[in-house]
Amino acid sequence: WRSQKVVQTPPTPFHLLILGDSLAQGVGSVENENTLEKYLTDKLRPLHTTFTVENKAVPSSKTEEVLNDQLTKLYLEHYSATILFIGTNDITRLVTPSNFENNYAEIAKVLSTKSDLVVLANIPQFSNTPIVPKTIQVIVDSRTKSYNNKIDNIANGYQNLRIFNFFAFSQNRLQGEINYIADDGFHPNDAGYRLIGEEITQKIIGQ
């Protein structure tokens, strides 16, 4: 018999893209040493021969900034996975439901063609963080749930879009005996980012 030459397939590079607001940027972490980006890099880099991460997130961003700014400054044409954290500032800055929905739908459309996998984090329950007055907590919760329904409906239109239910996660995991909120009373602290990173990692490697 004649031996066959085994042709090895070159390893596929893994390119990670992070978009969104202050949470995606890591605000709340002590000296930015334990951000979401850092956690994901530590977990995903050992799994790939070539690994890159590109973080375009900007604190205080709304869906409008992601669509018209962050998405226009990408280095690559295509990514292995994209993570999006956006929506909280649309609520706090009173972006209308229709504008939010239109912006988010356009973002999802673009990302669906630019990334093999897209993890969309919906809006967390931030109404009970120390910085939000108790007098408006019910209103904030109602608006958050309404906007999250829009995110779910948009994501259902694409096979490669996956929801990270950040609202349920913030209720069940970020509230308890351990304090996962940073000193600013709003963002996750190092321990909070670690928990979030664990969930996002599973969304990526479990695809």
JSON list of C-alpha atoms in Angstrom, two decimals:
[
{"chain": "A", "resi": 1, "resn": "TRP", "atom": "CA", "xyz": [0.00, 0.00, 0.00]},
{"chain": "A", "resi": 2, "resn": "ARG", "atom": "CA", "xyz": [1.08, 3.49, -0.64]},
{"chain": "A", "resi": 3, "resn": "SER", "atom": "CA", "xyz": [1.26, 5.85, 2.32]},
{"chain": "A", "resi": 4, "resn": "GLN", "atom": "CA", "xyz": [-0.73, 9.01, 2.03]},
{"chain": "A", "resi": 5, "resn": "LYS", "atom": "CA", "xyz": [0.73, 12.34, 2.90]},
{"chain": "A", "resi": 6, "resn": "VAL", "atom": "CA", "xyz": [-1.18, 13.96, 5.72]},
{"chain": "A", "resi": 7, "resn": "VAL", "atom": "CA", "xyz": [-1.87, 17.60, 5.01]},
{"chain": "A", "resi": 8, "resn": "GLN", "atom": "CA", "xyz": [-2.33, 19.55, 8.18]},
{"chain": "A", "resi": 9, "resn": "THR", "atom": "CA", "xyz": [-4.85, 22.35, 8.14]},
{"chain": "A", "resi": 10, "resn": "PRO", "atom": "CA", "xyz": [-3.34, 25.59, 9.43]},
{"chain": "A", "resi": 11, "resn": "PRO", "atom": "CA", "xyz": [-4.86, 26.66, 12.74]},
{"chain": "A", "resi": 12, "resn": "THR", "atom": "CA", "xyz": [-7.61, 29.22, 12.36]},
{"chain": "A", "resi": 13, "resn": "PRO", "atom": "CA", "xyz": [-6.89, 32.55, 14.06]},
{"chain": "A", "resi": 14, "resn": "PHE", "atom": "CA", "xyz": [-9.44, 33.68, 16.62]},
{"chain": "A", "resi": 15, "resn": "HIS", "atom": "CA", "xyz": [-10.35, 37.35, 16.47]},
{"chain": "A", "resi": 16, "resn": "LEU", "atom": "CA", "xyz": [-12.52, 38.73, 19.29]},
{"chain": "A", "resi": 17, "resn": "LEU", "atom": "CA", "xyz": [-14.37, 42.05, 19.00]},
{"chain": "A", "resi": 18, "resn": "ILE", "atom": "CA", "xyz": [-15.86, 43.91, 21.97]},
{"chain": "A", "resi": 19, "resn": "LEU", "atom": "CA", "xyz": [-18.32, 46.77, 21.49]},
{"chain": "A", "resi": 20, "resn": "GLY", "atom": "CA", "xyz": [-20.49, 48.84, 23.78]},
{"chain": "A", "resi": 21, "resn": "ASP", "atom": "CA", "xyz": [-20.37, 51.10, 26.79]},
{"chain": "A", "resi": 22, "resn": "SER", "atom": "CA", "xyz": [-18.49, 51.47, 30.08]},
{"chain": "A", "resi": 23, "resn": "LEU", "atom": "CA", "xyz": [-19.14, 47.90, 31.19]},
{"chain": "A", "resi": 24, "resn": "ALA", "atom": "CA", "xyz": [-17.54, 46.51, 28.03]},
{"chain": "A", "resi": 25, "resn": "GLN", "atom": "CA", "xyz": [-14.61, 48.85, 28.66]},
{"chain": "A", "resi": 26, "resn": "GLY", "atom": "CA", "xyz": [-14.20, 47.66, 32.25]},
{"chain": "A", "resi": 27, "resn": "VAL", "atom": "CA", "xyz": [-15.18, 50.71, 34.29]},
{"chain": "A", "resi": 28, "resn": "GLY", "atom": "CA", "xyz": [-15.39, 49.72, 37.95]},
{"chain": "A", "resi": 29, "resn": "SER", "atom": "CA", "xyz": [-12.40, 47.40, 37.91]},
{"chain": "A", "resi": 30, "resn": "VAL", "atom": "CA", "xyz": [-9.52, 48.35, 40.19]},
{"chain": "A", "resi": 31, "resn": "GLU", "atom": "CA", "xyz": [-6.85, 49.95, 37.99]},
{"chain": "A", "resi": 32, "resn": "ASN", "atom": "CA", "xyz": [-8.38, 48.10, 35.00]},
{"chain": "A", "resi": 33, "resn": "GLU", "atom": "CA", "xyz": [-6.54, 44.93, 35.97]},
{"chain": "A", "resi": 34, "resn": "ASN", "atom": "CA", "xyz": [-9.56, 42.62, 36.04]},
{"chain": "A", "resi": 35, "resn": "THR", "atom": "CA", "xyz": [-11.85, 43.81, 33.29]},
{"chain": "A", "resi": 36, "resn": "LEU", "atom": "CA", "xyz": [-14.13, 41.71, 31.13]},
{"chain": "A", "resi": 37, "resn": "GLU", "atom": "CA", "xyz": [-11.62, 42.00, 28.27]},
{"chain": "A", "resi": 38, "resn": "LYS", "atom": "CA", "xyz": [-8.77, 40.78, 30.49]},
{"chain": "A", "resi": 39, "resn": "TYR", "atom": "CA", "xyz": [-10.78, 37.81, 31.75]},
{"chain": "A", "resi": 40, "resn": "LEU", "atom": "CA", "xyz": [-11.86, 36.75, 28.26]},
{"chain": "A", "resi": 41, "resn": "THR", "atom": "CA", "xyz": [-8.34, 37.09, 26.93]},
{"chain": "A", "resi": 42, "resn": "ASP", "atom": "CA", "xyz": [-6.93, 34.94, 29.73]},
{"chain": "A", "resi": 43, "resn": "LYS", "atom": "CA", "xyz": [-9.52, 32.22, 29.07]},
{"chain": "A", "resi": 44, "resn": "LEU", "atom": "CA", "xyz": [-9.60, 32.22, 25.27]},
{"chain": "A", "resi": 45, "resn": "ARG", "atom": "CA", "xyz": [-5.98, 32.90, 24.29]},
{"chain": "A", "resi": 46, "resn": "PRO", "atom": "CA", "xyz": [-4.67, 29.47, 25.45]},
{"chain": "A", "resi": 47, "resn": "LEU", "atom": "CA", "xyz": [-7.26, 27.76, 23.24]},
{"chain": "A", "resi": 48, "resn": "HIS", "atom": "CA", "xyz": [-5.98, 29.28, 20.00]},
{"chain": "A", "resi": 49, "resn": "THR", "atom": "CA", "xyz": [-2.61, 29.46, 18.29]},
{"chain": "A", "resi": 50, "resn": "THR", "atom": "CA", "xyz": [-3.37, 32.99, 17.17]},
{"chain": "A", "resi": 51, "resn": "PHE", "atom": "CA", "xyz": [-5.63, 35.20, 19.26]},
{"chain": "A", "resi": 52, "resn": "THR", "atom": "CA", "xyz": [-6.43, 38.90, 18.96]},
{"chain": "A", "resi": 53, "resn": "VAL", "atom": "CA", "xyz": [-8.85, 41.14, 20.79]},
{"chain": "A", "resi": 54, "resn": "GLU", "atom": "CA", "xyz": [-10.16, 44.49, 19.62]},
{"chain": "A", "resi": 55, "resn": "ASN", "atom": "CA", "xyz": [-12.11, 46.59, 22.10]},
{"chain": "A", "resi": 56, "resn": "LYS", "atom": "CA", "xyz": [-13.94, 49.58, 20.64]},
{"chain": "A", "resi": 57, "resn": "ALA", "atom": "CA", "xyz": [-16.22, 50.15, 23.65]},
{"chain": "A", "resi": 58, "resn": "VAL", "atom": "CA", "xyz": [-16.49, 53.71, 24.95]},
{"chain": "A", "resi": 59, "resn": "PRO", "atom": "CA", "xyz": [-17.98, 54.72, 28.32]},
{"chain": "A", "resi": 60, "resn": "SER", "atom": "CA", "xyz": [-21.39, 56.46, 28.16]},
{"chain": "A", "resi": 61, "resn": "SER", "atom": "CA", "xyz": [-22.06, 55.11, 24.66]},
{"chain": "A", "resi": 62, "resn": "LYS", "atom": "CA", "xyz": [-25.59, 54.55, 23.41]},
{"chain": "A", "resi": 63, "resn": "THR", "atom": "CA", "xyz": [-26.71, 52.43, 20.46]},
{"chain": "A", "resi": 64, "resn": "GLU", "atom": "CA", "xyz": [-26.24, 55.49, 18.25]},
{"chain": "A", "resi": 65, "resn": "GLU", "atom": "CA", "xyz": [-22.52, 55.66, 19.06]},
{"chain": "A", "resi": 66, "resn": "VAL", "atom": "CA", "xyz": [-22.02, 51.95, 18.45]},
{"chain": "A", "resi": 67, "resn": "LEU", "atom": "CA", "xyz": [-23.70, 52.22, 15.07]},
{"chain": "A", "resi": 68, "resn": "ASN", "atom": "CA", "xyz": [-22.18, 55.48, 13.84]},
{"chain": "A", "resi": 69, "resn": "ASP", "atom": "CA", "xyz": [-18.80, 55.46, 15.54]},
{"chain": "A", "resi": 70, "resn": "GLN", "atom": "CA", "xyz": [-17.57, 52.14, 16.90]},
{"chain": "A", "resi": 71, "resn": "LEU", "atom": "CA", "xyz": [-18.65, 50.07, 13.89]},
{"chain": "A", "resi": 72, "resn": "THR", "atom": "CA", "xyz": [-16.97, 52.50, 11.49]},
{"chain": "A", "resi": 73, "resn": "LYS", "atom": "CA", "xyz": [-13.52, 52.08, 13.07]},
{"chain": "A", "resi": 74, "resn": "LEU", "atom": "CA", "xyz": [-12.98, 48.33, 12.94]},
{"chain": "A", "resi": 75, "resn": "TYR", "atom": "CA", "xyz": [-9.56, 46.99, 12.00]},
{"chain": "A", "resi": 76, "resn": "LEU", "atom": "CA", "xyz": [-10.73, 43.71, 10.47]},
{"chain": "A", "resi": 77, "resn": "GLU", "atom": "CA", "xyz": [-13.35, 42.72, 7.94]},
{"chain": "A", "resi": 78, "resn": "HIS", "atom": "CA", "xyz": [-14.45, 39.66, 9.90]},
{"chain": "A", "resi": 79, "resn": "TYR", "atom": "CA", "xyz": [-14.30, 38.37, 13.48]},
{"chain": "A", "resi": 80, "resn": "SER", "atom": "CA", "xyz": [-14.61, 34.98, 15.12]},
{"chain": "A", "resi": 81, "resn": "ALA", "atom": "CA", "xyz": [-16.80, 36.32, 17.93]},
{"chain": "A", "resi": 82, "resn": "THR", "atom": "CA", "xyz": [-18.26, 39.68, 18.90]},
{"chain": "A", "resi": 83, "resn": "ILE", "atom": "CA", "xyz": [-19.57, 40.76, 22.28]},
{"chain": "A", "resi": 84, "resn": "LEU", "atom": "CA", "xyz": [-21.96, 43.69, 22.63]},
{"chain": "A", "resi": 85, "resn": "PHE", "atom": "CA", "xyz": [-22.96, 45.43, 25.86]},
{"chain": "A", "resi": 86, "resn": "ILE", "atom": "CA", "xyz": [-25.24, 48.37, 25.05]},
{"chain": "A", "resi": 87, "resn": "GLY", "atom": "CA", "xyz": [-28.60, 49.82, 26.06]},
{"chain": "A", "resi": 88, "resn": "THR", "atom": "CA", "xyz": [-28.28, 51.08, 29.61]},
{"chain": "A", "resi": 89, "resn": "ASN", "atom": "CA", "xyz": [-27.37, 54.60, 28.50]},
{"chain": "A", "resi": 90, "resn": "ASP", "atom": "CA", "xyz": [-30.22, 54.61, 26.00]},
{"chain": "A", "resi": 91, "resn": "ILE", "atom": "CA", "xyz": [-32.53, 54.24, 28.98]},
{"chain": "A", "resi": 92, "resn": "THR", "atom": "CA", "xyz": [-30.84, 56.75, 31.28]},
{"chain": "A", "resi": 93, "resn": "ARG", "atom": "CA", "xyz": [-30.59, 59.31, 28.47]},
{"chain": "A", "resi": 94, "resn": "LEU", "atom": "CA", "xyz": [-34.19, 58.80, 27.41]},
{"chain": "A", "resi": 95, "resn": "VAL", "atom": "CA", "xyz": [-33.63, 57.52, 23.88]},
{"chain": "A", "resi": 96, "resn": "THR", "atom": "CA", "xyz": [-37.06, 56.81, 22.41]},
{"chain": "A", "resi": 97, "resn": "PRO", "atom": "CA", "xyz": [-38.09, 53.16, 22.08]},
{"chain": "A", "resi": 98, "resn": "SER", "atom": "CA", "xyz": [-38.34, 53.43, 18.29]},
{"chain": "A", "resi": 99, "resn": "ASN", "atom": "CA", "xyz": [-34.88, 54.97, 17.93]},
{"chain": "A", "resi": 100, "resn": "PHE", "atom": "CA", "xyz": [-33.39, 52.35, 20.23]},
{"chain": "A", "resi": 101, "resn": "GLU", "atom": "CA", "xyz": [-35.03, 49.54, 18.30]},
{"chain": "A", "resi": 102, "resn": "ASN", "atom": "CA", "xyz": [-33.98, 50.91, 14.91]},
{"chain": "A", "resi": 103, "resn": "ASN", "atom": "CA", "xyz": [-30.38, 51.45, 16.02]},
{"chain": "A", "resi": 104, "resn": "TYR", "atom": "CA", "xyz": [-30.13, 48.02, 17.63]},
{"chain": "A", "resi": 105, "resn": "ALA", "atom": "CA", "xyz": [-31.65, 46.31, 14.60]},
{"chain": "A", "resi": 106, "resn": "GLU", "atom": "CA", "xyz": [-29.09, 47.94, 12.32]},
{"chain": "A", "resi": 107, "resn": "ILE", "atom": "CA", "xyz": [-26.23, 47.00, 14.65]},
{"chain": "A", "resi": 108, "resn": "ALA", "atom": "CA", "xyz": [-27.41, 43.38, 14.68]},
{"chain": "A", "resi": 109, "resn": "LYS", "atom": "CA", "xyz": [-27.67, 43.34, 10.90]},
{"chain": "A", "resi": 110, "resn": "VAL", "atom": "CA", "xyz": [-24.09, 44.57, 10.48]},
{"chain": "A", "resi": 111, "resn": "LEU", "atom": "CA", "xyz": [-22.63, 42.25, 13.12]},
{"chain": "A", "resi": 112, "resn": "SER", "atom": "CA", "xyz": [-24.42, 39.19, 11.73]},
{"chain": "A", "resi": 113, "resn": "THR", "atom": "CA", "xyz": [-22.31, 39.50, 8.58]},
{"chain": "A", "resi": 114, "resn": "LYS", "atom": "CA", "xyz": [-19.06, 40.53, 10.25]},
{"chain": "A", "resi": 115, "resn": "SER", "atom": "CA", "xyz": [-18.79, 37.85, 12.92]},
{"chain": "A", "resi": 116, "resn": "ASP", "atom": "CA", "xyz": [-19.20, 34.09, 13.10]},
{"chain": "A", "resi": 117, "resn": "LEU", "atom": "CA", "xyz": [-20.81, 34.41, 16.52]},
{"chain": "A", "resi": 118, "resn": "VAL", "atom": "CA", "xyz": [-22.36, 37.46, 18.20]},
{"chain": "A", "resi": 119, "resn": "VAL", "atom": "CA", "xyz": [-23.14, 37.51, 21.92]},
{"chain": "A", "resi": 120, "resn": "LEU", "atom": "CA", "xyz": [-25.67, 40.20, 22.74]},
{"chain": "A", "resi": 121, "resn": "ALA", "atom": "CA", "xyz": [-25.87, 41.09, 26.41]},
{"chain": "A", "resi": 122, "resn": "ASN", "atom": "CA", "xyz": [-29.29, 42.51, 27.13]},
{"chain": "A", "resi": 123, "resn": "ILE", "atom": "CA", "xyz": [-29.71, 45.33, 29.65]},
{"chain": "A", "resi": 124, "resn": "PRO", "atom": "CA", "xyz": [-29.10, 44.38, 33.29]},
{"chain": "A", "resi": 125, "resn": "GLN", "atom": "CA", "xyz": [-31.40, 45.19, 36.17]},
{"chain": "A", "resi": 126, "resn": "PHE", "atom": "CA", "xyz": [-29.61, 48.33, 37.30]},
{"chain": "A", "resi": 127, "resn": "SER", "atom": "CA", "xyz": [-32.62, 49.87, 39.03]},
{"chain": "A", "resi": 128, "resn": "ASN", "atom": "CA", "xyz": [-31.56, 48.60, 42.45]},
{"chain": "A", "resi": 129, "resn": "THR", "atom": "CA", "xyz": [-27.96, 49.77, 42.29]},
{"chain": "A", "resi": 130, "resn": "PRO", "atom": "CA", "xyz": [-27.12, 52.39, 44.95]},
{"chain": "A", "resi": 131, "resn": "ILE", "atom": "CA", "xyz": [-26.92, 55.18, 42.39]},
{"chain": "A", "resi": 132, "resn": "VAL", "atom": "CA", "xyz": [-30.55, 54.86, 41.19]},
{"chain": "A", "resi": 133, "resn": "PRO", "atom": "CA", "xyz": [-33.15, 56.65, 43.38]},
{"chain": "A", "resi": 134, "resn": "LYS", "atom": "CA", "xyz": [-35.78, 54.32, 44.83]},
{"chain": "A", "resi": 135, "resn": "THR", "atom": "CA", "xyz": [-38.53, 56.63, 43.62]},
{"chain": "A", "resi": 136, "resn": "ILE", "atom": "CA", "xyz": [-37.86, 55.72, 39.97]},
{"chain": "A", "resi": 137, "resn": "GLN", "atom": "CA", "xyz": [-36.88, 52.06, 40.33]},
{"chain": "A", "resi": 138, "resn": "VAL", "atom": "CA", "xyz": [-40.24, 50.75, 39.09]},
{"chain": "A", "resi": 139, "resn": "ILE", "atom": "CA", "xyz": [-40.13, 52.98, 36.02]},
{"chain": "A", "resi": 140, "resn": "VAL", "atom": "CA", "xyz": [-36.54, 52.00, 35.22]},
{"chain": "A", "resi": 141, "resn": "ASP", "atom": "CA", "xyz": [-37.37, 48.30, 35.56]},
{"chain": "A", "resi": 142, "resn": "SER", "atom": "CA", "xyz": [-40.37, 48.61, 33.27]},
{"chain": "A", "resi": 143, "resn": "ARG", "atom": "CA", "xyz": [-38.39, 50.42, 30.61]},
{"chain": "A", "resi": 144, "resn": "THR", "atom": "CA", "xyz": [-35.53, 47.93, 30.87]},
{"chain": "A", "resi": 145, "resn": "LYS", "atom": "CA", "xyz": [-37.83, 44.95, 30.36]},
{"chain": "A", "resi": 146, "resn": "SER", "atom": "CA", "xyz": [-39.46, 46.67, 27.38]},
{"chain": "A", "resi": 147, "resn": "TYR", "atom": "CA", "xyz": [-36.12, 47.34, 25.69]},
{"chain": "A", "resi": 148, "resn": "ASN", "atom": "CA", "xyz": [-34.92, 43.81, 26.43]},
{"chain": "A", "resi": 149, "resn": "ASN", "atom": "CA", "xyz": [-37.98, 42.43, 24.66]},
{"chain": "A", "resi": 150, "resn": "LYS", "atom": "CA", "xyz": [-36.91, 44.39, 21.59]},
{"chain": "A", "resi": 151, "resn": "ILE", "atom": "CA", "xyz": [-33.41, 42.94, 21.83]},
{"chain": "A", "resi": 152, "resn": "ASP", "atom": "CA", "xyz": [-34.83, 39.40, 22.05]},
{"chain": "A", "resi": 153, "resn": "ASN", "atom": "CA", "xyz": [-37.04, 39.94, 19.01]},
{"chain": "A", "resi": 154, "resn": "ILE", "atom": "CA", "xyz": [-34.13, 41.29, 16.97]},
{"chain": "A", "resi": 155, "resn": "ALA", "atom": "CA", "xyz": [-31.78, 38.46, 17.98]},
{"chain": "A", "resi": 156, "resn": "ASN", "atom": "CA", "xyz": [-34.36, 35.83, 17.03]},
{"chain": "A", "resi": 157, "resn": "GLY", "atom": "CA", "xyz": [-34.02, 36.92, 13.42]},
{"chain": "A", "resi": 158, "resn": "TYR", "atom": "CA", "xyz": [-30.43, 35.67, 13.11]},
{"chain": "A", "resi": 159, "resn": "GLN", "atom": "CA", "xyz": [-28.92, 32.22, 13.57]},
{"chain": "A", "resi": 160, "resn": "ASN", "atom": "CA", "xyz": [-25.50, 33.46, 14.74]},
{"chain": "A", "resi": 161, "resn": "LEU", "atom": "CA", "xyz": [-26.78, 35.89, 17.38]},
{"chain": "A", "resi": 162, "resn": "ARG", "atom": "CA", "xyz": [-26.87, 34.58, 20.94]},
{"chain": "A", "resi": 163, "resn": "ILE", "atom": "CA", "xyz": [-28.41, 36.33, 23.95]},
{"chain": "A", "resi": 164, "resn": "PHE", "atom": "CA", "xyz": [-26.62, 36.63, 27.27]},
{"chain": "A", "resi": 165, "resn": "ASN", "atom": "CA", "xyz": [-29.52, 37.27, 29.63]},
{"chain": "A", "resi": 166, "resn": "PHE", "atom": "CA", "xyz": [-27.75, 39.93, 31.65]},
{"chain": "A", "resi": 167, "resn": "PHE", "atom": "CA", "xyz": [-31.02, 41.03, 33.26]},
{"chain": "A", "resi": 168, "resn": "ALA", "atom": "CA", "xyz": [-31.64, 37.63, 34.86]},
{"chain": "A", "resi": 169, "resn": "PHE", "atom": "CA", "xyz": [-27.94, 37.23, 35.62]},
{"chain": "A", "resi": 170, "resn": "SER", "atom": "CA", "xyz": [-27.81, 40.56, 37.46]},
{"chain": "A", "resi": 171, "resn": "GLN", "atom": "CA", "xyz": [-30.82, 39.49, 39.53]},
{"chain": "A", "resi": 172, "resn": "ASN", "atom": "CA", "xyz": [-29.57, 36.00, 40.38]},
{"chain": "A", "resi": 173, "resn": "ARG", "atom": "CA", "xyz": [-25.77, 36.31, 40.50]},
{"chain": "A", "resi": 174, "resn": "LEU", "atom": "CA", "xyz": [-24.80, 39.93, 41.14]},
{"chain": "A", "resi": 175, "resn": "GLN", "atom": "CA", "xyz": [-27.12, 40.38, 44.11]},
{"chain": "A", "resi": 176, "resn": "GLY", "atom": "CA", "xyz": [-26.39, 38.43, 47.25]},
{"chain": "A", "resi": 177, "resn": "GLU", "atom": "CA", "xyz": [-24.09, 38.10, 50.20]},
{"chain": "A", "resi": 178, "resn": "ILE", "atom": "CA", "xyz": [-20.99, 39.04, 48.18]},
{"chain": "A", "resi": 179, "resn": "ASN", "atom": "CA", "xyz": [-20.76, 42.60, 46.94]},
{"chain": "A", "resi": 180, "resn": "TYR", "atom": "CA", "xyz": [-20.20, 42.61, 43.19]},
{"chain": "A", "resi": 181, "resn": "ILE", "atom": "CA", "xyz": [-20.78, 46.35, 42.70]},
{"chain": "A", "resi": 182, "resn": "ALA", "atom": "CA", "xyz": [-17.86, 48.78, 42.42]},
{"chain": "A", "resi": 183, "resn": "ASP", "atom": "CA", "xyz": [-17.33, 51.77, 44.69]},
{"chain": "A", "resi": 184, "resn": "ASP", "atom": "CA", "xyz": [-19.10, 54.01, 42.16]},
{"chain": "A", "resi": 185, "resn": "GLY", "atom": "CA", "xyz": [-22.37, 52.26, 43.10]},
{"chain": "A", "resi": 186, "resn": "PHE", "atom": "CA", "xyz": [-23.19, 51.26, 39.54]},
{"chain": "A", "resi": 187, "resn": "HIS", "atom": "CA", "xyz": [-20.59, 49.20, 37.64]},
{"chain": "A", "resi": 188, "resn": "PRO", "atom": "CA", "xyz": [-19.36, 45.68, 38.47]},
{"chain": "A", "resi": 189, "resn": "ASN", "atom": "CA", "xyz": [-16.20, 45.34, 40.53]},
{"chain": "A", "resi": 190, "resn": "ASP", "atom": "CA", "xyz": [-13.41, 42.85, 39.83]},
{"chain": "A", "resi": 191, "resn": "ALA", "atom": "CA", "xyz": [-15.40, 39.93, 41.24]},
{"chain": "A", "resi": 192, "resn": "GLY", "atom": "CA", "xyz": [-18.45, 40.98, 39.23]},
{"chain": "A", "resi": 193, "resn": "TYR", "atom": "CA", "xyz": [-16.49, 41.09, 35.99]},
{"chain": "A", "resi": 194, "resn": "ARG", "atom": "CA", "xyz": [-15.14, 37.62, 36.72]},
{"chain": "A", "resi": 195, "resn": "LEU", "atom": "CA", "xyz": [-18.67, 36.22, 37.02]},
{"chain": "A", "resi": 196, "resn": "ILE", "atom": "CA", "xyz": [-19.76, 37.96, 33.83]},
{"chain": "A", "resi": 197, "resn": "GLY", "atom": "CA", "xyz": [-16.64, 36.75, 32.04]},
{"chain": "A", "resi": 198, "resn": "GLU", "atom": "CA", "xyz": [-17.38, 33.16, 33.01]},
{"chain": "A", "resi": 199, "resn": "GLU", "atom": "CA", "xyz": [-20.82, 33.38, 31.44]},
{"chain": "A", "resi": 200, "resn": "ILE", "atom": "CA", "xyz": [-19.59, 35.04, 28.24]},
{"chain": "A", "resi": 201, "resn": "THR", "atom": "CA", "xyz": [-16.78, 32.50, 27.86]},
{"chain": "A", "resi": 202, "resn": "GLN", "atom": "CA", "xyz": [-19.29, 29.66, 27.99]},
{"chain": "A", "resi": 203, "resn": "LYS", "atom": "CA", "xyz": [-21.41, 31.38, 25.35]},
{"chain": "A", "resi": 204, "resn": "ILE", "atom": "CA", "xyz": [-18.37, 31.48, 23.06]},
{"chain": "A", "resi": 205, "resn": "ILE", "atom": "CA", "xyz": [-16.74, 28.11, 23.58]},
{"chain": "A", "resi": 206, "resn": "GLY", "atom": "CA", "xyz": [-20.09, 26.34, 23.89]},
{"chain": "A", "resi": 207, "resn": "GLN", "atom": "CA", "xyz": [-21.28, 27.42, 20.46]}
]
